[in-house]
Short mmCIF file of C-alpha atoms and ligand atoms in Angstrom, two decimals:
data_model
loop_
_atom_site.label_atom_id
_atom_site.label_comp_id
_atom_site.label_asym_id
_atom_site.label_seq_id
_atom_site.Cartn_x
_atom_site.Cartn_y
_atom_site.Cartn_z
CA UNK A 1 0.02 0.02 0.08
CA UNK A 2 1.15 3.56 -0.84
CA UNK A 3 1.23 6.06 1.82
CA UNK A 4 -2.07 8.24 2.41
CA UNK A 5 -3.41 10.17 -0.67
CA UNK A 6 -2.64 14.03 -0.20
CA UNK A 7 -4.15 16.84 -1.56
CA UNK A 8 -1.18 19.54 -2.37
CA UNK A 9 -1.23 23.09 -0.64
CA UNK A 10 -2.86 24.98 -3.58
CA UNK A 11 -5.28 22.63 -6.36
CA UNK A 12 -7.49 23.63 -8.65
CA UNK A 13 -10.71 21.70 -9.98
CA UNK A 14 -11.70 22.29 -13.55
CA UNK A 15 -14.68 21.36 -15.18
CA UNK A 16 -14.44 19.69 -18.63
CA UNK A 17 -18.13 19.24 -19.81
CA UNK A 18 -17.42 17.35 -23.13
CA UNK A 19 -13.82 15.82 -21.80
CA UNK A 20 -12.12 17.74 -24.64
CA UNK A 21 -9.81 20.38 -23.04
CA UNK A 22 -8.13 18.47 -20.09
CA UNK A 23 -4.62 19.18 -22.08
CA UNK A 24 -4.81 23.07 -22.54
CA UNK A 25 -6.37 23.01 -19.00
CA UNK A 26 -3.51 20.82 -17.75
CA UNK A 27 -1.16 22.89 -20.15
CA UNK A 28 -2.15 26.10 -17.61
CA UNK A 29 -1.07 24.23 -14.65
CA UNK A 30 2.27 23.55 -16.36
CA UNK A 31 2.33 27.51 -16.97
CA UNK A 32 2.01 28.10 -13.29
CA UNK A 33 4.96 25.60 -12.26
CA UNK A 34 7.07 27.20 -14.49
CA UNK A 35 6.15 30.67 -12.69
CA UNK A 36 7.15 28.69 -9.43
CA UNK A 37 3.52 28.01 -8.03
CA UNK A 38 2.22 24.03 -8.08
CA UNK A 39 -1.15 24.26 -8.49
CA UNK A 40 -2.44 20.55 -8.76
CA UNK A 41 -5.40 20.03 -11.42
CA UNK A 42 -8.48 17.97 -10.44
CA UNK A 43 -10.85 17.47 -12.96
CA UNK A 44 -14.44 17.39 -11.44
CA UNK A 45 -17.81 16.68 -12.80
CA UNK A 46 -20.94 15.94 -11.04
CA UNK A 47 -23.70 13.26 -11.32
CA UNK A 48 -25.76 16.23 -12.97
CA UNK A 49 -23.70 16.89 -15.83
CA UNK A 50 -22.94 13.42 -16.62
CA UNK A 51 -26.61 12.94 -16.63
CA UNK A 52 -26.98 16.19 -18.84
CA UNK A 53 -23.97 15.10 -21.25
CA UNK A 54 -24.55 11.75 -21.41
CA UNK A 55 -20.90 10.67 -20.25
CA UNK A 56 -19.57 8.48 -17.44
CA UNK A 57 -16.66 9.17 -14.67
CA UNK A 58 -14.86 6.77 -16.79
CA UNK A 59 -14.53 9.50 -19.67
CA UNK A 60 -13.17 12.19 -17.26
CA UNK A 61 -10.40 9.66 -16.02
CA UNK A 62 -9.58 8.68 -19.56
CA UNK A 63 -9.02 12.34 -20.57
CA UNK A 64 -7.14 13.07 -17.28
CA UNK A 65 -4.82 10.46 -17.77
CA UNK A 66 -4.32 11.28 -21.39
CA UNK A 67 -3.71 14.74 -20.81
CA UNK A 68 -0.88 13.81 -18.56
CA UNK A 69 0.86 11.36 -20.35
CA UNK A 70 0.92 13.66 -23.50
CA UNK A 71 2.02 16.92 -21.43
CA UNK A 72 4.84 14.51 -19.41
CA UNK A 73 3.03 15.82 -16.00
CA UNK A 74 4.66 14.47 -13.48
CA UNK A 75 3.03 15.95 -10.27
CA UNK A 76 0.14 14.59 -8.66
CA UNK A 77 -3.54 15.04 -10.56
CA UNK A 78 -6.93 13.81 -9.23
CA UNK A 79 -10.31 12.93 -10.63
CA UNK A 80 -13.09 14.57 -8.22
CA UNK A 81 -16.89 12.95 -7.93
CA UNK A 82 -18.38 16.08 -7.22
CA UNK A 83 -21.11 16.98 -5.41
CA UNK A 84 -22.21 13.16 -4.68
CA UNK A 85 -24.38 11.48 -2.12
CA UNK A 86 -25.34 8.10 -1.06
CA UNK A 87 -27.36 7.80 -4.08
CA UNK A 88 -24.83 8.60 -6.79
CA UNK A 89 -21.56 7.64 -5.14
CA UNK A 90 -21.43 4.25 -6.54
CA UNK A 91 -20.80 4.49 -10.09
CA UNK A 92 -17.74 7.08 -9.59
CA UNK A 93 -16.00 4.57 -7.13
CA UNK A 94 -13.82 3.16 -9.74
CA UNK A 95 -12.93 6.13 -11.67
CA UNK A 96 -12.11 8.75 -9.04
CA UNK A 97 -9.51 9.56 -5.79
CA UNK A 98 -11.49 12.82 -4.86
CA UNK A 99 -15.11 12.57 -3.62
CA UNK A 100 -16.76 15.74 -3.19
CA UNK A 101 -19.64 14.53 -0.19
CA UNK A 102 -22.16 17.06 -0.87
CA UNK A 103 -24.74 16.69 2.47
CA UNK A 104 -26.49 20.38 2.03
CA UNK A 105 -29.70 18.63 1.58
CA UNK A 106 -29.54 17.29 5.15
CA UNK A 107 -28.71 20.81 6.79
CA UNK A 108 -31.65 21.12 8.88
CA UNK A 109 -33.19 17.79 8.61
CA UNK A 110 -33.62 15.82 12.54
CA UNK A 111 -30.88 13.43 13.05
CA UNK A 112 -30.56 9.94 14.40
CA UNK A 113 -30.05 8.94 18.23
CA UNK A 114 -29.11 11.95 20.48
CA UNK A 115 -25.84 13.32 19.09
CA UNK A 116 -26.57 16.73 19.62
CA UNK A 117 -26.36 16.65 23.67
CA UNK A 118 -23.38 14.08 23.04
CA UNK A 119 -21.58 16.94 21.24
CA UNK A 120 -22.62 19.47 23.49
CA UNK A 121 -21.46 17.32 26.48
CA UNK A 122 -17.97 16.42 25.17
CA UNK A 123 -17.30 19.83 23.77
CA UNK A 124 -17.97 22.64 26.92
CA UNK A 125 -14.49 23.89 25.79
CA UNK A 126 -16.19 25.41 22.76
CA UNK A 127 -18.49 27.48 25.67
CA UNK A 128 -17.59 31.02 26.88
CA UNK A 129 -15.20 33.43 25.09
CA UNK A 130 -12.94 31.35 22.33
CA UNK A 131 -9.96 33.42 21.30
CA UNK A 132 -8.81 31.73 18.10
CA UNK A 133 -5.45 33.02 16.75
CA UNK A 134 -5.79 35.11 13.40
CA UNK A 135 -9.83 35.48 14.22
CA UNK A 136 -10.77 39.28 14.37
CA UNK A 137 -13.06 39.25 17.17
CA UNK A 138 -13.40 36.41 19.83
CA UNK A 139 -16.18 33.98 19.41
CA UNK A 140 -18.68 34.10 22.22
CA UNK A 141 -20.35 30.53 22.19
CA UNK A 142 -23.41 29.68 24.48
CA UNK A 143 -24.74 26.48 25.03
CA UNK A 144 -27.80 27.48 22.93
CA UNK A 145 -26.10 28.65 20.16
CA UNK A 146 -24.23 25.02 20.34
CA UNK A 147 -27.14 23.54 20.43
CA UNK A 148 -28.76 25.30 17.70
CA UNK A 149 -25.85 24.65 15.35
CA UNK A 150 -25.83 21.30 16.33
CA UNK A 151 -29.35 20.84 15.58
CA UNK A 152 -28.67 22.16 12.11
CA UNK A 153 -25.62 20.15 11.10
CA UNK A 154 -25.43 17.51 12.58
CA UNK A 155 -27.86 14.77 10.36
CA UNK A 156 -25.46 16.41 7.37
CA UNK A 157 -22.31 15.34 8.99
CA UNK A 158 -24.04 11.80 10.10
CA UNK A 159 -24.63 11.31 6.35
CA UNK A 160 -21.39 12.37 5.24
CA UNK A 161 -20.14 9.92 7.69
CA UNK A 162 -22.27 7.21 5.87
CA UNK A 163 -20.88 8.22 2.45
CA UNK A 164 -17.24 8.44 3.70
CA UNK A 165 -17.29 4.63 5.20
CA UNK A 166 -19.09 3.53 2.09
CA UNK A 167 -16.01 4.97 0.31
CA UNK A 168 -13.40 3.42 2.90
CA UNK A 169 -14.66 0.17 2.06
CA UNK A 170 -14.56 0.38 -1.19
CA UNK A 171 -11.65 2.03 -1.96
CA UNK A 172 -9.49 1.62 1.45
CA UNK A 173 -8.14 4.17 4.14
CA UNK A 174 -6.04 6.63 2.68
CA UNK A 175 -6.40 5.81 -0.63
CA UNK A 176 -8.79 8.63 -1.93
CA UNK A 177 -9.23 12.64 -0.92
CA UNK A 178 -12.55 13.56 1.08
CA UNK A 179 -13.95 17.13 0.45
CA UNK A 180 -17.25 17.71 2.24
CA UNK A 181 -19.37 20.34 0.49
CA UNK A 182 -22.23 22.74 2.12
CA UNK A 183 -22.29 25.30 -0.36
CA UNK A 184 -25.43 24.54 -2.53
CA UNK A 185 -28.10 25.84 0.49
CA UNK A 186 -29.55 29.05 1.30
CA UNK A 187 -27.73 30.71 4.09
CA UNK A 188 -23.78 30.99 4.34
CA UNK A 189 -22.16 29.52 7.31
CA UNK A 190 -20.55 31.89 9.75
CA UNK A 191 -16.88 31.07 11.02
CA UNK A 192 -17.98 30.07 14.27
CA UNK A 193 -20.55 27.47 12.65
CA UNK A 194 -17.74 26.08 10.49
CA UNK A 195 -15.86 25.49 13.84
CA UNK A 196 -18.71 23.45 15.31
CA UNK A 197 -19.12 21.70 12.13
CA UNK A 198 -15.50 20.82 11.74
CA UNK A 199 -15.47 19.29 15.65
CA UNK A 200 -18.44 17.54 14.33
CA UNK A 201 -16.82 16.19 11.10
CA UNK A 202 -13.67 15.28 13.67
CA UNK A 203 -15.96 13.08 16.05
CA UNK A 204 -17.65 11.30 13.14
CA UNK A 205 -13.87 10.49 11.80
CA UNK A 206 -14.13 11.77 8.44
CA UNK A 207 -10.39 12.68 7.82
CA UNK A 208 -11.45 15.35 5.03
CA UNK A 209 -8.85 17.52 3.34
CA UNK A 210 -11.05 20.39 1.97
CA UNK A 211 -14.33 21.48 2.97
CA UNK A 212 -16.63 23.82 0.94
CA UNK A 213 -18.98 26.11 3.14
CA UNK A 214 -21.20 28.56 1.45
CA UNK A 215 -19.58 32.22 1.95
CA UNK A 216 -21.38 35.26 2.33
CA UNK A 217 -22.75 37.43 -1.18
CA UNK A 218 -23.54 35.84 -4.68
CA UNK A 219 -21.43 33.07 -6.64
CA UNK A 220 -23.51 33.36 -9.75
CA UNK A 221 -22.47 30.91 -12.57
CA UNK A 222 -19.90 32.20 -15.04
CA UNK A 223 -19.96 35.89 -13.86
CA UNK A 224 -18.19 37.81 -11.04
CA UNK A 225 -19.06 38.18 -7.29
CA UNK A 226 -21.97 40.04 -6.32
CA UNK A 227 -21.76 41.12 -2.59
CA UNK A 228 -20.02 42.91 0.48
CA UNK A 229 -16.43 42.31 -0.47
CA UNK A 230 -15.08 43.24 2.88
CA UNK A 231 -17.57 40.77 4.89
CA UNK A 232 -16.59 38.11 2.45
CA UNK A 233 -12.86 38.82 3.16
CA UNK A 234 -13.21 39.00 6.66
CA UNK A 235 -15.36 36.14 6.66
CA UNK A 236 -12.89 34.13 4.45
CA UNK A 237 -9.89 34.71 6.70
CA UNK A 238 -11.51 34.31 9.91
CA UNK A 239 -12.79 30.23 8.21
CA UNK A 240 -8.98 29.84 7.31
CA UNK A 241 -8.02 30.66 11.29
CA UNK A 242 -10.47 28.36 12.14
CA UNK A 243 -9.59 25.45 9.99
CA UNK A 244 -5.83 25.83 11.71
CA UNK A 245 -7.26 25.77 14.68
CA UNK A 246 -9.12 22.46 13.97
CA UNK A 247 -6.36 21.02 13.15
CA UNK A 248 -4.19 21.73 16.26
CA UNK A 249 -7.13 20.93 18.59
CA UNK A 250 -9.09 18.03 16.82
CA UNK A 251 -6.62 16.26 15.26
CA UNK A 252 -7.76 16.78 11.78
CA UNK A 253 -5.67 16.19 8.32
CA UNK A 254 -2.73 18.76 8.73
CA UNK A 255 -3.64 19.82 5.42
CA UNK A 256 -6.97 20.56 5.70
CA UNK A 257 -8.09 23.66 3.77
CA UNK A 258 -10.84 25.77 2.38
CA UNK A 259 -12.60 24.67 -0.87
CA UNK A 260 -14.03 27.70 -2.75
CA UNK A 261 -16.79 26.75 -5.36
CA UNK A 262 -16.86 29.65 -7.10
CA UNK A 263 -19.63 29.19 -9.98
CA UNK A 264 -16.37 29.82 -11.67
CA UNK A 265 -15.33 33.65 -12.34
CA UNK A 266 -15.30 35.45 -8.98
CA UNK A 267 -12.65 37.68 -10.05
CA UNK A 268 -13.28 40.50 -7.18
CA UNK A 269 -12.17 37.53 -4.57
CA UNK A 270 -8.88 36.36 -5.82
CA UNK A 271 -6.92 39.44 -4.17
CA UNK A 272 -8.50 39.09 -0.81
CA UNK A 273 -7.84 35.40 -1.07
CA UNK A 274 -4.75 35.62 -2.01
CA UNK A 275 -3.60 37.94 0.61
CA UNK A 276 -5.39 35.67 3.00
CA UNK A 277 -3.38 32.41 1.88
CA UNK A 278 -0.18 34.43 2.48
CA UNK A 279 -0.97 35.79 5.51
CA UNK A 280 -1.69 32.21 7.13
CA UNK A 281 0.49 30.39 4.90
CA UNK A 282 -2.81 28.54 4.09
CA UNK A 283 -3.50 26.34 0.95
CA UNK A 284 -6.91 26.64 -1.11
CA UNK A 285 -8.68 24.24 -3.37
CA UNK A 286 -10.63 26.58 -6.05
CA UNK A 287 -13.45 24.71 -7.58
CA UNK A 288 -14.19 26.31 -10.69
CA UNK A 289 -17.12 24.45 -13.27
CA UNK A 290 -18.33 25.31 -16.59
CA UNK A 291 -16.56 28.32 -17.96
CA UNK A 292 -14.03 25.81 -20.16
CA UNK A 293 -17.30 25.04 -22.01
CA UNK A 294 -17.69 28.66 -22.82
CA UNK A 295 -14.10 28.86 -23.85
CA UNK A 296 -14.94 26.29 -26.27
CA UNK A 297 -17.37 28.47 -27.65
CA UNK A 298 -15.35 31.60 -27.80
CA UNK A 299 -12.59 29.23 -29.36
CA UNK A 300 -15.38 28.19 -32.40
CA UNK A 301 -16.50 31.58 -32.67
CA UNK A 302 -12.92 33.30 -32.86
CA UNK A 303 -12.16 30.63 -35.54
CA UNK A 304 -15.19 32.15 -37.81
CA UNK A 305 -16.62 30.04 -40.39
CA UNK A 306 -18.50 26.85 -39.40
CA UNK A 307 -17.49 27.41 -35.87
CA UNK A 308 -19.09 30.88 -35.62
CA UNK A 309 -21.95 29.59 -37.33
CA UNK A 310 -22.63 26.63 -34.85
CA UNK A 311 -22.00 29.07 -31.72
CA UNK A 312 -24.64 31.10 -33.28
CA UNK A 313 -27.02 28.27 -33.77
CA UNK A 314 -26.20 27.22 -30.07
CA UNK A 315 -26.98 30.68 -28.60
CA UNK A 316 -30.25 30.59 -31.02
CA UNK A 317 -31.26 27.22 -29.20
CA UNK A 318 -30.47 28.42 -25.70
CA UNK A 319 -32.75 31.75 -26.61
CA UNK A 320 -35.64 29.70 -27.08
CA UNK A 321 -35.24 27.16 -24.71
CA UNK A 322 -33.76 29.81 -21.98
CA UNK A 323 -36.59 29.23 -19.12
CA UNK A 324 -35.90 25.15 -19.20
CA UNK A 325 -32.06 25.84 -19.04
CA UNK A 326 -32.11 28.04 -16.54
CA UNK A 327 -34.72 26.42 -14.03
CA UNK A 328 -31.98 23.87 -12.51
CA UNK A 329 -29.90 26.95 -11.78
CA UNK A 330 -32.08 29.62 -10.73
CA UNK A 331 -30.45 29.85 -7.54
CA UNK A 332 -26.84 30.84 -8.97
CA UNK A 333 -27.98 32.60 -12.10
CA UNK A 334 -29.19 36.20 -12.73
CA UNK A 335 -30.33 36.96 -16.36
CA UNK A 336 -32.14 39.85 -17.45
CA UNK A 337 -34.11 38.94 -20.43
CA UNK A 338 -34.40 42.50 -21.82
CA UNK A 339 -30.78 42.49 -22.18
CA UNK A 340 -30.42 39.28 -24.28
CA UNK A 341 -29.77 40.22 -27.65
CA UNK A 342 -31.99 38.78 -30.28
CA UNK A 343 -30.69 35.87 -32.09
CA UNK A 344 -31.64 37.43 -35.38
CA UNK A 345 -29.42 40.20 -34.25
CA UNK A 346 -26.63 37.50 -33.07
CA UNK A 347 -26.80 35.97 -36.69
CA UNK A 348 -25.39 38.90 -38.19
CA UNK A 349 -22.19 39.06 -35.49
CA UNK A 350 -19.18 39.01 -36.50
CA UNK A 351 -16.50 36.93 -34.70
CA UNK A 352 -15.12 39.91 -32.64
CA UNK A 353 -18.68 40.90 -31.92
CA UNK A 354 -19.55 37.29 -30.77
CA UNK A 355 -16.25 36.96 -28.28
CA UNK A 356 -16.16 40.10 -27.19
CA UNK A 357 -20.14 39.59 -25.57
CA UNK A 358 -19.31 36.37 -24.41
CA UNK A 359 -15.64 36.56 -22.96
CA UNK A 360 -15.65 37.60 -19.21
CA UNK A 361 -13.90 40.82 -19.60
CA UNK A 362 -15.95 43.01 -17.55
CA UNK A 363 -14.42 46.23 -18.48
CA UNK A 364 -15.18 45.48 -22.20
CA UNK A 365 -18.01 47.59 -23.39
CA UNK A 366 -19.33 44.93 -25.48
CA UNK A 367 -19.18 42.34 -22.97
CA UNK A 368 -22.73 40.89 -21.99
CA UNK A 369 -23.36 39.12 -18.70
CA UNK A 370 -26.55 37.97 -19.70
CA UNK A 371 -25.44 36.45 -22.84
CA UNK A 372 -22.97 34.78 -20.99
CA UNK A 373 -24.88 33.27 -18.17
CA UNK A 374 -27.21 31.95 -20.70
CA UNK A 375 -24.59 30.41 -22.88
CA UNK A 376 -23.16 29.02 -19.45
CA UNK A 377 -26.23 26.75 -18.79
CA UNK A 378 -26.66 26.12 -22.43
CA UNK A 379 -24.42 23.86 -22.50
CA UNK A 380 -27.07 21.11 -22.97
CA UNK A 381 -27.83 22.58 -26.35
CA UNK A 382 -24.37 21.10 -27.23
CA UNK A 383 -24.50 18.21 -25.58
CA UNK A 384 -27.82 17.42 -27.75
CA UNK A 385 -26.00 18.06 -31.31
CA UNK A 386 -23.67 15.38 -29.91
CA UNK A 387 -21.04 14.48 -32.63
CA UNK A 388 -21.67 17.56 -34.51
CA UNK A 389 -20.37 19.49 -31.50
CA UNK A 390 -17.56 17.16 -30.73
CA UNK A 391 -16.07 17.01 -34.45
CA UNK A 392 -15.83 20.90 -34.63
CA UNK A 393 -14.33 20.74 -31.28
CA UNK A 394 -11.32 18.79 -33.01
CA UNK A 395 -11.47 20.68 -36.05
CA UNK A 396 -11.09 23.95 -34.61
CA UNK A 397 -8.62 22.64 -31.50
CA UNK A 398 -6.17 25.10 -32.19
CA UNK A 399 -8.35 28.16 -31.54
CA UNK A 400 -10.30 26.50 -28.75
CA UNK A 401 -7.03 25.34 -26.52
CA UNK A 402 -5.41 28.81 -26.83
CA UNK A 403 -8.71 30.61 -25.25
CA UNK A 404 -8.87 27.46 -22.56
CA UNK A 405 -5.13 27.90 -21.28
CA UNK A 406 -5.12 31.57 -21.55
CA UNK A 407 -8.62 31.90 -19.41
CA UNK A 408 -7.49 29.30 -17.03
CA UNK A 409 -3.99 30.92 -16.61
CA UNK A 410 -4.20 34.60 -16.89
CA UNK A 411 -7.72 34.96 -14.99
CA UNK A 412 -7.79 32.43 -12.48
CA UNK A 413 -4.26 30.54 -11.70
CA UNK A 414 -2.24 33.84 -11.86
CA UNK A 415 -4.64 36.18 -9.68
CA UNK A 416 -5.14 33.78 -7.34
CA UNK A 417 -2.27 31.80 -6.74
CA UNK A 418 0.71 33.78 -8.32
CA UNK A 419 -0.82 37.06 -7.09
CA UNK A 420 -0.67 39.23 -10.29
ZN1 ZN B 501 -20.16 23.39 -5.09
#
């Protein structure tokens, strides 16, 4: 048996809906390495994405393995079963070595047995004024708060324990990386709540290496952060301090770190996150998803001809189907239909017009976040095109690869991990 599989300090979760961009994505990680910063790639894909595309976890694994072979990447890499639960985990067991256990649905549900009382009895040390090094204000945790937080999260932690143990039985202890995600829920977790959750996770014996809380503010799909930046910065910094505290006092994995499920393009957060990581010498897992698919569209449009035609056709179809396409993502998109260009207008656009409306350059006059968000959720349209879409991805590979790599390196890896 090899040692324990351990997630590196810096890692980036990359989505690759159609499993054609693993190489240009890995290329961006190689560029970061050339800048002296190791960022480990993790290819993540959820059950929902697999279902919509009609793909399997094995195809994500195959694309990752092939990219690693082709580029001669000698550092670690992982394949993440993203947002799995007890119902969906089994089909990911073979292909994945990273599991994001999503227990958000159980937040607020009653739990089995009497663990709330047990937690409160076992952790009297949390009560009173608790000064955690690096946290801006001491936490004041009273019995009522502890009971309330335990009531809210313990059923979720118990379920995470069941999923973790299923995985441990199938894959072997230490042979996979565990993340717990609680981001897909209505209200953010405060740093004090995060502490209680971590204590409960430690008691449940789940050796998580990363945890994704829900942060304050809106993390909409494919567009920038909307919220109180100062509040986010303080919360993020306090969360990092809480994690360091939980590692020291509750025997959690020494590499435990936050996982930021970004909705993909929260550019304004990267500066504050970068500064906090430096201040605490902390790691982070940044999970992006979906924007690679938009770079495919940008690459197709930029190539002109058939590529541009197909991109326009996808938009026209997404425009017609927008209500259905948006419904599953209602909580994480914000589209003003009045600002969506009519397909007849888009049909006359040049490659530059299409690209500048879609590419995420907030300062660009022509950038249209409504257009971008609709296409973000419009991957179903391309999935339905099947071989026709995939064929053009191969034909226009050069134009697409340049955009995929540039997007990941310039807009994500550089500002977040390298700090430029
Ligand atoms: Zn998430």
